[in-house]
Coordinates of C-alpha atoms in Angstrom, one line a residue:
X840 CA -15.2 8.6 5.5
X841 CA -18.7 7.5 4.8
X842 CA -19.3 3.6 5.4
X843 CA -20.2 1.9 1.9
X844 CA -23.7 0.7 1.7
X845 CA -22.3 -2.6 -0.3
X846 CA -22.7 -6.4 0.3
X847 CA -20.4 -6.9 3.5
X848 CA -17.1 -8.5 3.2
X849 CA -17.2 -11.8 5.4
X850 CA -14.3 -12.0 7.8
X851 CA -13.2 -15.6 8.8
X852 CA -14.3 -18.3 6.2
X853 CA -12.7 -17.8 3.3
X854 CA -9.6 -16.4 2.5
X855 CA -9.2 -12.2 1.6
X856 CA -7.1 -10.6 -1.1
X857 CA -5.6 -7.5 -0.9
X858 CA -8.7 -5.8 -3.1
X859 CA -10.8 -6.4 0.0
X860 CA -8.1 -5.3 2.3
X861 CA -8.3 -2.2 0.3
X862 CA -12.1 -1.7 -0.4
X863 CA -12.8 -1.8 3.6
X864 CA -9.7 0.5 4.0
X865 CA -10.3 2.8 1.5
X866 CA -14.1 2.7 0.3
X867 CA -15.3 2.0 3.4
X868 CA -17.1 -1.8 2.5
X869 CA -19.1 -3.0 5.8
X870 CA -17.3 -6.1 7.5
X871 CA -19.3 -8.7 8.5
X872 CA -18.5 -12.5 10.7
X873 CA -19.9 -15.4 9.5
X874 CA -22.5 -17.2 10.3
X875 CA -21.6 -20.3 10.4
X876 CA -22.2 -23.1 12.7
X877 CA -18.6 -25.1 12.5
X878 CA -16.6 -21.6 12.1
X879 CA -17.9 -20.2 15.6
X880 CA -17.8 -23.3 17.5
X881 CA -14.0 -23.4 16.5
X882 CA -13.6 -20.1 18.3
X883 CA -15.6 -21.1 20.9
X884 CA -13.4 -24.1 21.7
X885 CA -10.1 -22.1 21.2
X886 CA -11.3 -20.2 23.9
X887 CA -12.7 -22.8 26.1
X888 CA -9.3 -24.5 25.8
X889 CA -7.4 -21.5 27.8
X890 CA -10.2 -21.8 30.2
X891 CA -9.6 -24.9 30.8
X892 CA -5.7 -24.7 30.9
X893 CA -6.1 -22.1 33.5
X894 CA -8.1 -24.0 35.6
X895 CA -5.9 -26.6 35.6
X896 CA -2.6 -24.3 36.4
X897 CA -1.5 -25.2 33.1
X898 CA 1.5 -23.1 32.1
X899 CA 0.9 -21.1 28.9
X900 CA 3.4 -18.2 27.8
X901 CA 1.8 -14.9 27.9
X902 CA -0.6 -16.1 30.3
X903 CA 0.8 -16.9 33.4
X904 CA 4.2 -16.1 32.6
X905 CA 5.8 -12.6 31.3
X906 CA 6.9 -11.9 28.4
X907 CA 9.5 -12.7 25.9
X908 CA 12.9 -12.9 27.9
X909 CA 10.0 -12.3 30.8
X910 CA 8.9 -15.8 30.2
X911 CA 10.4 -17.3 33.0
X912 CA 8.3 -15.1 35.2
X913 CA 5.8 -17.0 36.3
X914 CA 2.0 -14.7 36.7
X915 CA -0.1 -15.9 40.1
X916 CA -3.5 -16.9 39.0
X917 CA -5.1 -13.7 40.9
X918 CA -3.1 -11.5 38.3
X919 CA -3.5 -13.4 35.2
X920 CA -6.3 -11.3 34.1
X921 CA -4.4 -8.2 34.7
X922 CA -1.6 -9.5 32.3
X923 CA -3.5 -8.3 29.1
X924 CA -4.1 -4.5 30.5
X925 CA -0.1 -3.9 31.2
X926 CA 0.9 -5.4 27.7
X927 CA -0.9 -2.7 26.2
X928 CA 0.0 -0.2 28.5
X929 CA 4.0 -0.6 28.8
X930 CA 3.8 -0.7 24.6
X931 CA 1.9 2.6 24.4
X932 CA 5.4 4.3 23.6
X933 CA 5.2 4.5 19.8
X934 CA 6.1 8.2 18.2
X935 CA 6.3 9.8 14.7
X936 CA 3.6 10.3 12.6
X937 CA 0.4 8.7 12.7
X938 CA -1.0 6.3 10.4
X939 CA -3.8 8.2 8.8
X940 CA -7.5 6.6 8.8
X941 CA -7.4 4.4 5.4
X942 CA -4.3 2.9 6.6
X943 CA -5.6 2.3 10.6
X944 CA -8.7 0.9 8.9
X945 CA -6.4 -1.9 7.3
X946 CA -4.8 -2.8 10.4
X947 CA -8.0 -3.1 12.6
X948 CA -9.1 -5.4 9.1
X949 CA -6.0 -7.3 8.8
X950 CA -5.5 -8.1 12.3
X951 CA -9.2 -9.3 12.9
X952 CA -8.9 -11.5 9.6
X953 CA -5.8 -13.4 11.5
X954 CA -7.9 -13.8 14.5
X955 CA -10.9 -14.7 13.2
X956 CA -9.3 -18.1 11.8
X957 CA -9.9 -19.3 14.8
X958 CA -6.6 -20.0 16.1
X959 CA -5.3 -17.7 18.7
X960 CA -8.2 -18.6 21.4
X961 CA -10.0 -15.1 21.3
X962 CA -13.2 -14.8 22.2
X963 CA -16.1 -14.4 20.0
X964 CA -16.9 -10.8 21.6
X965 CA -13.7 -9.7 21.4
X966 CA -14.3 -10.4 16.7
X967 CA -17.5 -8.9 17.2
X968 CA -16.1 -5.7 18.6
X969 CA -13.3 -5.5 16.1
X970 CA -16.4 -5.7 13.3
X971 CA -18.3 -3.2 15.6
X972 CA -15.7 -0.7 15.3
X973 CA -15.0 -0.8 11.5
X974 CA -18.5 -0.8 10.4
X975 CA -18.7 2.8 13.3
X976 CA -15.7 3.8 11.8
X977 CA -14.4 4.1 15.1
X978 CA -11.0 3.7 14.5
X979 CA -7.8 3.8 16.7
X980 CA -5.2 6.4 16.2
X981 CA -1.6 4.5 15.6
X982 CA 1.7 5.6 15.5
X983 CA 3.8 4.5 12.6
X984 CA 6.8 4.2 14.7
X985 CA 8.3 1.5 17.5
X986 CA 8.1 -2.0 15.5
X987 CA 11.2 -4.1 14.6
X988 CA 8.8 -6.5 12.9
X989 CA 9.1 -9.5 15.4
X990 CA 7.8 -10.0 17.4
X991 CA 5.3 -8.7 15.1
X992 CA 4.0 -4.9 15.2
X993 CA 3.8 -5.3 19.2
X994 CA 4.0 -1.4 20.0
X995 CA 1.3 -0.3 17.1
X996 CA -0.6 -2.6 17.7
X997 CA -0.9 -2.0 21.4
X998 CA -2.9 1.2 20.6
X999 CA -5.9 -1.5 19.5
X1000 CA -5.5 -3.1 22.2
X1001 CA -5.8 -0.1 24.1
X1002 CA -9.1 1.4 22.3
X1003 CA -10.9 -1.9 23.2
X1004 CA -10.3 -1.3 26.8
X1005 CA -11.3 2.3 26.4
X1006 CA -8.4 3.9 26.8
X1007 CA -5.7 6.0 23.9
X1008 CA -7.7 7.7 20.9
X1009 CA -9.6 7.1 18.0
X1010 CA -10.7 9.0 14.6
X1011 CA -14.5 9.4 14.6
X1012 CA -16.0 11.6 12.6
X1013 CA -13.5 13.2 11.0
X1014 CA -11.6 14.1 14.4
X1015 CA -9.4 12.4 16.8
X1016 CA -11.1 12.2 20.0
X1017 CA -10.6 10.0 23.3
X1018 CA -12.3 6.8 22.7
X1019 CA -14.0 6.7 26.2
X1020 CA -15.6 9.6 25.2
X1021 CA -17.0 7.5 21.9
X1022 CA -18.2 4.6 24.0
X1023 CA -19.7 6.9 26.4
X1024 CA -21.5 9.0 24.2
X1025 CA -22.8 5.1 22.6
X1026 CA -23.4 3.9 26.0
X1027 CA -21.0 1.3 25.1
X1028 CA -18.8 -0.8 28.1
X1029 CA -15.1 -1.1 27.4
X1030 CA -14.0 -4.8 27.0
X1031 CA -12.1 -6.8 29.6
X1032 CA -9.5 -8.4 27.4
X1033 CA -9.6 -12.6 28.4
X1034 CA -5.8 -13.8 29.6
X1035 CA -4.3 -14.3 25.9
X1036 CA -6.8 -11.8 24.0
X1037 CA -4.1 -8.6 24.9
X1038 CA -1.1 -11.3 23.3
X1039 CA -3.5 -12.1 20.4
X1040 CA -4.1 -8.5 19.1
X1041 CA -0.4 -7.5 19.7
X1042 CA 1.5 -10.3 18.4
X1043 CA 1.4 -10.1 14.8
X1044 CA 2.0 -8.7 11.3
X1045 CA -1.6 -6.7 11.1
X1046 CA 0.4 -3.0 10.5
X1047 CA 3.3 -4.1 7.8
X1048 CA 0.8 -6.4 5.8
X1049 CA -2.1 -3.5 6.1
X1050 CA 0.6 -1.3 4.8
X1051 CA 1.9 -3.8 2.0
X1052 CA -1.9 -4.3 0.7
X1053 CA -2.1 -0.9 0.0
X1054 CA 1.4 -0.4 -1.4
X1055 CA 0.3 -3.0 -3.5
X1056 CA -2.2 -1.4 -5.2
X1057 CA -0.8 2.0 -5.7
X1058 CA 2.1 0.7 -7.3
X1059 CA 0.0 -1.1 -9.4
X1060 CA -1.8 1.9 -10.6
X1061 CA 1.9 3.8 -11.1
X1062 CA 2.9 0.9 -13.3
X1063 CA -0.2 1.7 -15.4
X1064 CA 0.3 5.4 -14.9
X1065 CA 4.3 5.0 -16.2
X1066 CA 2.8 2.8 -19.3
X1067 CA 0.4 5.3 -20.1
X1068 CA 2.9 8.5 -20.2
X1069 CA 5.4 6.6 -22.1
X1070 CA 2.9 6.1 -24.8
X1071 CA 2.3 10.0 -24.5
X1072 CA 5.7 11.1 -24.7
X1073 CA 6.7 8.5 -27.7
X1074 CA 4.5 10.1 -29.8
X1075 CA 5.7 13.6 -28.7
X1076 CA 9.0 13.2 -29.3
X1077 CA 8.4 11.7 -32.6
X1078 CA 9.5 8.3 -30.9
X1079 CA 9.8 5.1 -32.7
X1080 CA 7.0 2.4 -32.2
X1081 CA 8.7 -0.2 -33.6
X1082 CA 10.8 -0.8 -30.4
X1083 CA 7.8 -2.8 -28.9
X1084 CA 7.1 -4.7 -32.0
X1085 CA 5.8 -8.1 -31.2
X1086 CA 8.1 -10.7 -32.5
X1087 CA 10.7 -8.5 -30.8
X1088 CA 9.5 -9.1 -27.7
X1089 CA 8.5 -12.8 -27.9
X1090 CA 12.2 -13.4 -27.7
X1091 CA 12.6 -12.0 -24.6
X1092 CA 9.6 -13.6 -22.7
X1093 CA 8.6 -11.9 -19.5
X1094 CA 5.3 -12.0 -19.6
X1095 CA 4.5 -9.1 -17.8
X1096 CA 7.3 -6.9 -19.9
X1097 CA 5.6 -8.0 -22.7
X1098 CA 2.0 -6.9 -21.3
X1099 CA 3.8 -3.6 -21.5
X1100 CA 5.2 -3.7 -24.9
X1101 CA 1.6 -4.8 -26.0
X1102 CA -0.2 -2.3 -24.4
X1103 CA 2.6 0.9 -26.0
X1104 CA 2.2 -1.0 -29.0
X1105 CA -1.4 -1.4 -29.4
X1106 CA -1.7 2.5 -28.0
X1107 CA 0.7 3.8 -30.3
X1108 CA -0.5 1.9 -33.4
X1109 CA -4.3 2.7 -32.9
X1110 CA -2.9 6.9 -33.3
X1111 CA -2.2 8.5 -36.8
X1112 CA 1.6 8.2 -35.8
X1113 CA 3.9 5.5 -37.6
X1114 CA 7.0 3.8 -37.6
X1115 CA 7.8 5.2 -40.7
X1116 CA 7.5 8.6 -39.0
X1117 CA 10.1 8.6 -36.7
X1118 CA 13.3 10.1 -37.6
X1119 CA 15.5 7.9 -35.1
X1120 CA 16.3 3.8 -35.9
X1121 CA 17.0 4.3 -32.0
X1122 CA 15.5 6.2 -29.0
X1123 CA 17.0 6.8 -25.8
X1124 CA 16.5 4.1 -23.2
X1125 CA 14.0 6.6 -21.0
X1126 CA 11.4 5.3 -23.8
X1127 CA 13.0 2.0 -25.8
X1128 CA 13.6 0.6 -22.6
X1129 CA 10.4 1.0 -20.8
X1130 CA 8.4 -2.1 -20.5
X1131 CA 11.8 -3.6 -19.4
X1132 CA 11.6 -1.2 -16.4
X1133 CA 8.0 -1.5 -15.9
X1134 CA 8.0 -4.7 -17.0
X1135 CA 10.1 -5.9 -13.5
X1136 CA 7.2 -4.6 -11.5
X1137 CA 4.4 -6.2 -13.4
X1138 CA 6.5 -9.7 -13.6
X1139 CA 6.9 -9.3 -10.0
X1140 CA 3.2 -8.8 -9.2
X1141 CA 2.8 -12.6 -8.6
X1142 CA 4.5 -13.3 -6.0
X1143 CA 4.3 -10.1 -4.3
X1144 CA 0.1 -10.6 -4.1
X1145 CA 1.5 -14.6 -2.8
X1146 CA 3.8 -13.2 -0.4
X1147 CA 1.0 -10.7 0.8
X1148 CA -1.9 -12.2 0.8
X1149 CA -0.6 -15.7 2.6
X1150 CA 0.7 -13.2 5.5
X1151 CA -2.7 -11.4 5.6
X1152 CA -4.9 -15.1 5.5
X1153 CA -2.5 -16.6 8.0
X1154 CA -2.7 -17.1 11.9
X1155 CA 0.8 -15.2 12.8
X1156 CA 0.8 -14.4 16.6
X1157 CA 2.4 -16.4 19.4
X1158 CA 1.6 -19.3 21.0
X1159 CA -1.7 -20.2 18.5
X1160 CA -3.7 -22.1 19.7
X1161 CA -5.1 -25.4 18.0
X1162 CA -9.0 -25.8 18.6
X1163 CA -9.6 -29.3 17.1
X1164 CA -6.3 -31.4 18.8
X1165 CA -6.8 -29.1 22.6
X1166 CA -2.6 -27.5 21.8
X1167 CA -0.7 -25.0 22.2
X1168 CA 1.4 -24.3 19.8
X1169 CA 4.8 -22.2 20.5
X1170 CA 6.3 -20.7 17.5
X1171 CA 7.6 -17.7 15.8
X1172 CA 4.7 -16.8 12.9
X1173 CA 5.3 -13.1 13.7
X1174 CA 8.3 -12.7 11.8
X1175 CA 7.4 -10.7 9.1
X1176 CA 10.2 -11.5 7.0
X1177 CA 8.4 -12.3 4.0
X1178 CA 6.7 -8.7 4.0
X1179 CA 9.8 -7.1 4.9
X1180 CA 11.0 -9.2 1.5
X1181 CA 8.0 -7.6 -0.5
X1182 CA 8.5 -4.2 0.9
X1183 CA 12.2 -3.6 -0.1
X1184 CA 11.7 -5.2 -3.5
X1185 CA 9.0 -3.2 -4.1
X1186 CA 10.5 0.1 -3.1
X1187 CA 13.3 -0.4 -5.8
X1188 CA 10.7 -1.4 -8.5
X1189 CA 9.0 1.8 -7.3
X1190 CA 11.4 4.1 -7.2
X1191 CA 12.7 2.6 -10.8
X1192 CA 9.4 4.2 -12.2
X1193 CA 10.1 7.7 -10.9
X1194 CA 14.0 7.3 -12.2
X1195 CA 12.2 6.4 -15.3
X1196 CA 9.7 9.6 -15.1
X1197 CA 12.4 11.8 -14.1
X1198 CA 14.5 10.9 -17.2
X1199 CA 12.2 11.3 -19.8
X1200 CA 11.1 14.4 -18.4
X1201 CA 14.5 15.6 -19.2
X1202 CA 14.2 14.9 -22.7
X1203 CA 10.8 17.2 -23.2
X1204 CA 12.4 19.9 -21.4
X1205 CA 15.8 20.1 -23.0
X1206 CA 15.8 21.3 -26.5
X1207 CA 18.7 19.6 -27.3
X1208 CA 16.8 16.2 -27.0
X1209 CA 13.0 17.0 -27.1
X1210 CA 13.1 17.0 -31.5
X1211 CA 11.3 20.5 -31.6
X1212 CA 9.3 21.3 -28.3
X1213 CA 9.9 24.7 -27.0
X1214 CA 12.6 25.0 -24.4
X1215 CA 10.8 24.0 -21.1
X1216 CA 8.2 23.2 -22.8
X1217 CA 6.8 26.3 -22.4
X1218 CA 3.7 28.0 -24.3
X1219 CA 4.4 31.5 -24.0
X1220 CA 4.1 33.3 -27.6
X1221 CA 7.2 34.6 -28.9
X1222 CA 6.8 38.0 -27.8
X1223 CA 6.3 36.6 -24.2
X1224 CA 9.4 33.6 -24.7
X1225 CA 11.7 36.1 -22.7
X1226 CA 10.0 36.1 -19.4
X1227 CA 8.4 32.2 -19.3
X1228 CA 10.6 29.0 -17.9
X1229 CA 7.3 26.6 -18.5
X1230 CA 8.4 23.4 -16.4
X1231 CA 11.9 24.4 -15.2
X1232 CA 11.5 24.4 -11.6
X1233 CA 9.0 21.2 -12.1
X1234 CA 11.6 19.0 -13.5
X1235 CA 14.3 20.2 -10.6
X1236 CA 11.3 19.4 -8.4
X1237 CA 10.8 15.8 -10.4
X1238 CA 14.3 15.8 -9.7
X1239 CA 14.3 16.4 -5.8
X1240 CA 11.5 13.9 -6.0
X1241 CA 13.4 11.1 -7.7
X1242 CA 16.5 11.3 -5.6
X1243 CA 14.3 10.8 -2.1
X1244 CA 13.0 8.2 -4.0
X1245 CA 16.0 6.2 -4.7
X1246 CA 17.3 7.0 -0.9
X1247 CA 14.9 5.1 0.3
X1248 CA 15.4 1.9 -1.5
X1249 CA 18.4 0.7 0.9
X1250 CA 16.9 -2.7 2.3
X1251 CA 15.8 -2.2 6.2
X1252 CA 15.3 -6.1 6.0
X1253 CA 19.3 -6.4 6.7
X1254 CA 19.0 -3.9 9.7
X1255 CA 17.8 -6.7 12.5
X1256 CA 19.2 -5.3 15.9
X1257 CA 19.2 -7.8 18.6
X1258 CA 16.5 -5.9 21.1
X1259 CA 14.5 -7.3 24.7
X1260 CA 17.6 -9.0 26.1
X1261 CA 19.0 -10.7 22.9
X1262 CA 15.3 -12.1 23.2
X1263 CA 14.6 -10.9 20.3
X1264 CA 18.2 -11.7 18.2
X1265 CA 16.7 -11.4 15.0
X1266 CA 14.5 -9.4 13.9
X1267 CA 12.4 -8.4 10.3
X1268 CA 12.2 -4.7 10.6
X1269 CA 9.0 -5.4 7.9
X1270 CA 7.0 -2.2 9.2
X1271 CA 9.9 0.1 8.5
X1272 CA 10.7 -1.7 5.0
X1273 CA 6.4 -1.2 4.4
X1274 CA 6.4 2.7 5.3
X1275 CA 9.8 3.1 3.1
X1276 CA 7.8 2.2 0.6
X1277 CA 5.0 4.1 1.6
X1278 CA 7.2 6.6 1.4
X1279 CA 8.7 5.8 -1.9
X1280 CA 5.2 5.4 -3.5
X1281 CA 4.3 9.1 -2.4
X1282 CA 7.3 10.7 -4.0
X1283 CA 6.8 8.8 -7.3
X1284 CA 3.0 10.0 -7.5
X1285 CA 4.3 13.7 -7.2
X1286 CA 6.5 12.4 -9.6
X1287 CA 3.9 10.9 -12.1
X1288 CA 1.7 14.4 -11.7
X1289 CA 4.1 16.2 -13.0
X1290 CA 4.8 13.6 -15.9
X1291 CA 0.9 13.5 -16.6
X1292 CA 0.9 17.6 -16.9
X1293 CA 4.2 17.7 -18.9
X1294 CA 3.2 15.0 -21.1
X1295 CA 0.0 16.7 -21.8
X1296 CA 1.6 19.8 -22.3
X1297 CA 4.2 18.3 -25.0
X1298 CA 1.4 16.7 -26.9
X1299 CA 0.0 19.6 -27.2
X1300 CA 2.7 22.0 -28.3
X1301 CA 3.8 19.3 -30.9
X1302 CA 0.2 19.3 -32.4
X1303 CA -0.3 15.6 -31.8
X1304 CA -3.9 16.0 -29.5
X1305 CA -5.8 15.1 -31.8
X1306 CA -3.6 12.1 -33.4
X1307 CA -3.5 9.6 -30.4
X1308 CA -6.0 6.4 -29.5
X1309 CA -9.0 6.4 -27.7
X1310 CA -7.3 4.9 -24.7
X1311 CA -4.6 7.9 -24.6
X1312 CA -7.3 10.5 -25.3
X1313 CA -9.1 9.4 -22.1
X1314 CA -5.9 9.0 -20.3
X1315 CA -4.9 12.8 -21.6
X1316 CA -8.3 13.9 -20.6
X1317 CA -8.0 12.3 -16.9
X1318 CA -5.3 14.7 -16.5
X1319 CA -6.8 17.9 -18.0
X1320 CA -9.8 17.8 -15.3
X1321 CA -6.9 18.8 -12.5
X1322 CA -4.7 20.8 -15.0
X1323 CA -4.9 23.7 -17.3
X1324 CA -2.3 24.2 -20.1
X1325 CA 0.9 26.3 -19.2
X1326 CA 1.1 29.4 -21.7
X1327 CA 2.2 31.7 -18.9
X1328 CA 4.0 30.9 -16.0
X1329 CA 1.9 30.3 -12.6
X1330 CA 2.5 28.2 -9.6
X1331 CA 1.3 24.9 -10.5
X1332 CA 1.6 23.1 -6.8
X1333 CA -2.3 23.3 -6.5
X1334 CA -2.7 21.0 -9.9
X1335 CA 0.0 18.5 -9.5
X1336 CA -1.2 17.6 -5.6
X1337 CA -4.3 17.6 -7.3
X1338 CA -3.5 15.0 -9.1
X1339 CA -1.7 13.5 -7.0
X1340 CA -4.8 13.0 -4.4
X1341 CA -6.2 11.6 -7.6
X1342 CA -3.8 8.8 -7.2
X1343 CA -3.9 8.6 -3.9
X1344 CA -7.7 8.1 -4.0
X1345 CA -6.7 5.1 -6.9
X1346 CA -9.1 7.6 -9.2
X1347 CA -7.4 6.5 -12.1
X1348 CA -7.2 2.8 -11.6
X1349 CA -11.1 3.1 -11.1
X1350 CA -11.5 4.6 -14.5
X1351 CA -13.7 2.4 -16.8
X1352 CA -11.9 3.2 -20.1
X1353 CA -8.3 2.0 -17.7
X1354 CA -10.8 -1.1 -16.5
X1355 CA -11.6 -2.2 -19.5
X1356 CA -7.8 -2.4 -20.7
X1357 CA -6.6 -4.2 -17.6
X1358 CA -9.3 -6.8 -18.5
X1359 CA -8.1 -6.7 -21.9
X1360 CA -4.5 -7.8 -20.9
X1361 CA -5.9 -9.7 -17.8
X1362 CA -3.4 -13.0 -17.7

């Protein structure tokens, strides 16, 4: 990943949506603190505070006691600075696979926008090397597995804690290498974490959130994705317009459900096609039905971006500490129960779009149903009909796809398991509910691929390329720059995970013709 050139995004003033989340993540945008007089002496006295506590053999939890059911343990003073090193060391136990590098780039983000509010006593160095190692692109390697989600993402985020005192891994420059070989080669001295500063980086919702702000946005651009091949396969399968007629839908007022009925119906009108047209007064649900299924999604937007963002702006590890009234604060802010709410709604909104996909890619394969495609939509002549299946094994594929999907939607939020001696009684497994839906997003872009190419293909065969709007033609031609139409059979697994790393890359959400229409039904 090459580190954007762009205006930095400041980390600790104002607040930072999920679109910056993303752009650091994902584009690679430069991170910068502020410099600000008031915002840096609030760190400053946070961290002072401890000092001062110390000094005065106050008792502060994760200090100079243990941890969690631990806490009665108390530290001596000549081991308090040692504390820090064996947190991160007795979490380094996560397994499965790792977080790849957009997704570790949100974490190190996320967590250093909690800390940077100035309320967990950290240490100015200890933001500056967080910023240090995002604009290097030196970037820890963490497991996705060992978090219950409270308190917080302990175990993942151990292996940032780690990194900063030189030990684990790190991706840099395009490998994973140890990271005291990367501050060696720089010249650069390991930190020594301060008595809370291990606490600080661990405790927290850094990994689920990261993962929700980029959920976020890729279901987003599926939503679009799903609007956009509905409108394709209406017309080629001589659908009926009229189902997202205006007053229609004003008596049914979701307002995102009828974002989606305006957008079909403003697509569908600006092509040759008609009402009039269609030889059905009904069509199937797969395509009357759709901004109803979209629609849930793009209703639901609203409070998902609340629920997300407030998690990613606020100061969610244990005890905080309050710089202007000299407290500490004992709580329980990393719970991630309101991600872990996001997460499992949003895998079931998710996987409705692939059940959605799936279904009306049965109708343009089937001939029963498809009102005059070819069988399999394939576009073999008729002397070579015998021998091609066209998307056969794609839609048992779409099908295979679909079905993981919906697996995955069982809620992990109603799977707490008392763990660290009843401790930790109730938990919001919010980092397994965030990678389900990780998970469920992946399937329903292989899903969507193979609805892009299908759709195209159908559009085609019916003779309709040249009857659809502007927006559709661009969409259409978004697709044919990964995929070739099928007249004989091939393997087409090269073209649909093109496409898919197309969505993965949010290529199409950065279209400008796709810009200009979410601007269009902005609000």
């Amino acid at each position: 990943m090459k580190i954007a050139a762009s205006t930095p995004i400041t980390v600790g003033l104002q607040p930072l949506q999920i679109e910056d989340v993303v752009q650091v993540a994902h584009a690679g945008a430069m991170v910068a603190l502020p410099n600000d007089a008031e915002w840096r002496g609030r760190i400053q006295r946070g961290a002072d505070f401890l000092d001062d506590l110390l000094q005065r053999d106050g008792v502060i939890y994760g200090v100079t006691t243990g941890y969690g059911d631990s806490c009665l343990v108390n530290v001596p003073a000549h081991q308090v600075h040692e504390l820090p090193l064996h947190l991160s060391r007795f979490h380094g136990c996560g397994l499965g696979q790792n977080l790849d590098l957009v997704s570790a780039r949100a974490v190190v983000l996320v967590r250093l926008c909690s800390l940077a509010r100035g309320f967990s006593g950290v240490s100015l160095t200890l933001l500056e090397r967080l910023t240090w190692m995002l604009n290097e692109n030196i970037i820890p390697v963490i497991p996705s597995e060992g978090s219950v989600g409270a308190s917080g993402d302990l175990t993942p985020l151990s292996y940032i804690a780690a990194t900063l005192i030189g030990e684990r891994e790190v991706y840099y420059q395009g490998e994973i290498v140890p990271v005291a070989d990367v501050y060696r080669a720089k010249g650069i001295q390991p930190l020594v974490l301060r008595p809370k500063e291990g606490l600080a980086l661990m405790n927290g919702t850094a990994v689920m959130t990261a993962l929700a702000c980029l959920n976020y946005m890729r279901a987003a651009q599926l939503s679009t994705a799903a609007t956009l091949v509905t409108a394709l396969n209406v017309v080629a399968l001589d659908g009926n317009p009229s189902h997202f007629d205006e007053v229609l839908f004003a008596q049914k007022p979701h307002p995102g459900q009828q974002k989606i009925a305006a957008q079909l119906r403003t697509w569908l009108n600006e092509a040759a096609q008609t009402a009039a047209q269609s030889p059905r007064l009904q069509d199937r649900y797969s395509l009357r039905c759709a901004p109803h299924v979209i629609g849930v999604f793009e209703d639901s937007k609203v409070w998902l971006r609340q629920f997300i963002e407030n998690e990613l702006n606020s100061s969610n590890d244990n005890p905080l500490i309050d710089p202007d009234q000299l407290r500490v604060l004992h709580g329980g802010h990393f719970y991630g129960g309101h991600i872990a709410q996001a997460m499992d709604s949003m895998k079931i909104m998710v996987a409705n779009l692939a059940d959605l996909m799936d279904r009306q890619l049965a109708q343009l394969v089937d001939h029963k149903m498809n009102h005059g495609l070819p069988r399999n939509l394939t576009g073999a002549t008729a002397e070579r009909l015998p021998l091609n299946h066209g998307f056969k094994a794609v839609q048992i594929a779409v099908s295979a796809w679909t079905a993981e999907a919906l697996k995955h939607t069982l809620s992990a939020s109603i799977f707490s398991r008392s763990t660290e001696c009843h401790n930790q009684d109730k938990v919001s497994m919010g980092t397994i509910a965030a990678r389900d839906a990780s998970r469920v997003i992946a399937l329903t872009e292989q899903v969507m691929a193979a609805l892009c190419c299908a759709s195209v293909q159908a559009l085609h065969l019916k003779g309709r390329s040249a009857q659809i709007s502007p927006v559709l033609g661009s969409f259409r031609d978004w697709t044919l720059a990964s995929f070739d139409l099928l007249i004989e059979d091939r393997p087409l697994q090269t073209e649909l995970q093109q496409i898919v790393d197309r969505f993965a890359n949010f290529e199409l959400s950065n279209t400008s013709w796709m810009q200009q229409q979410e601007q269009q039904y902005a609000g």
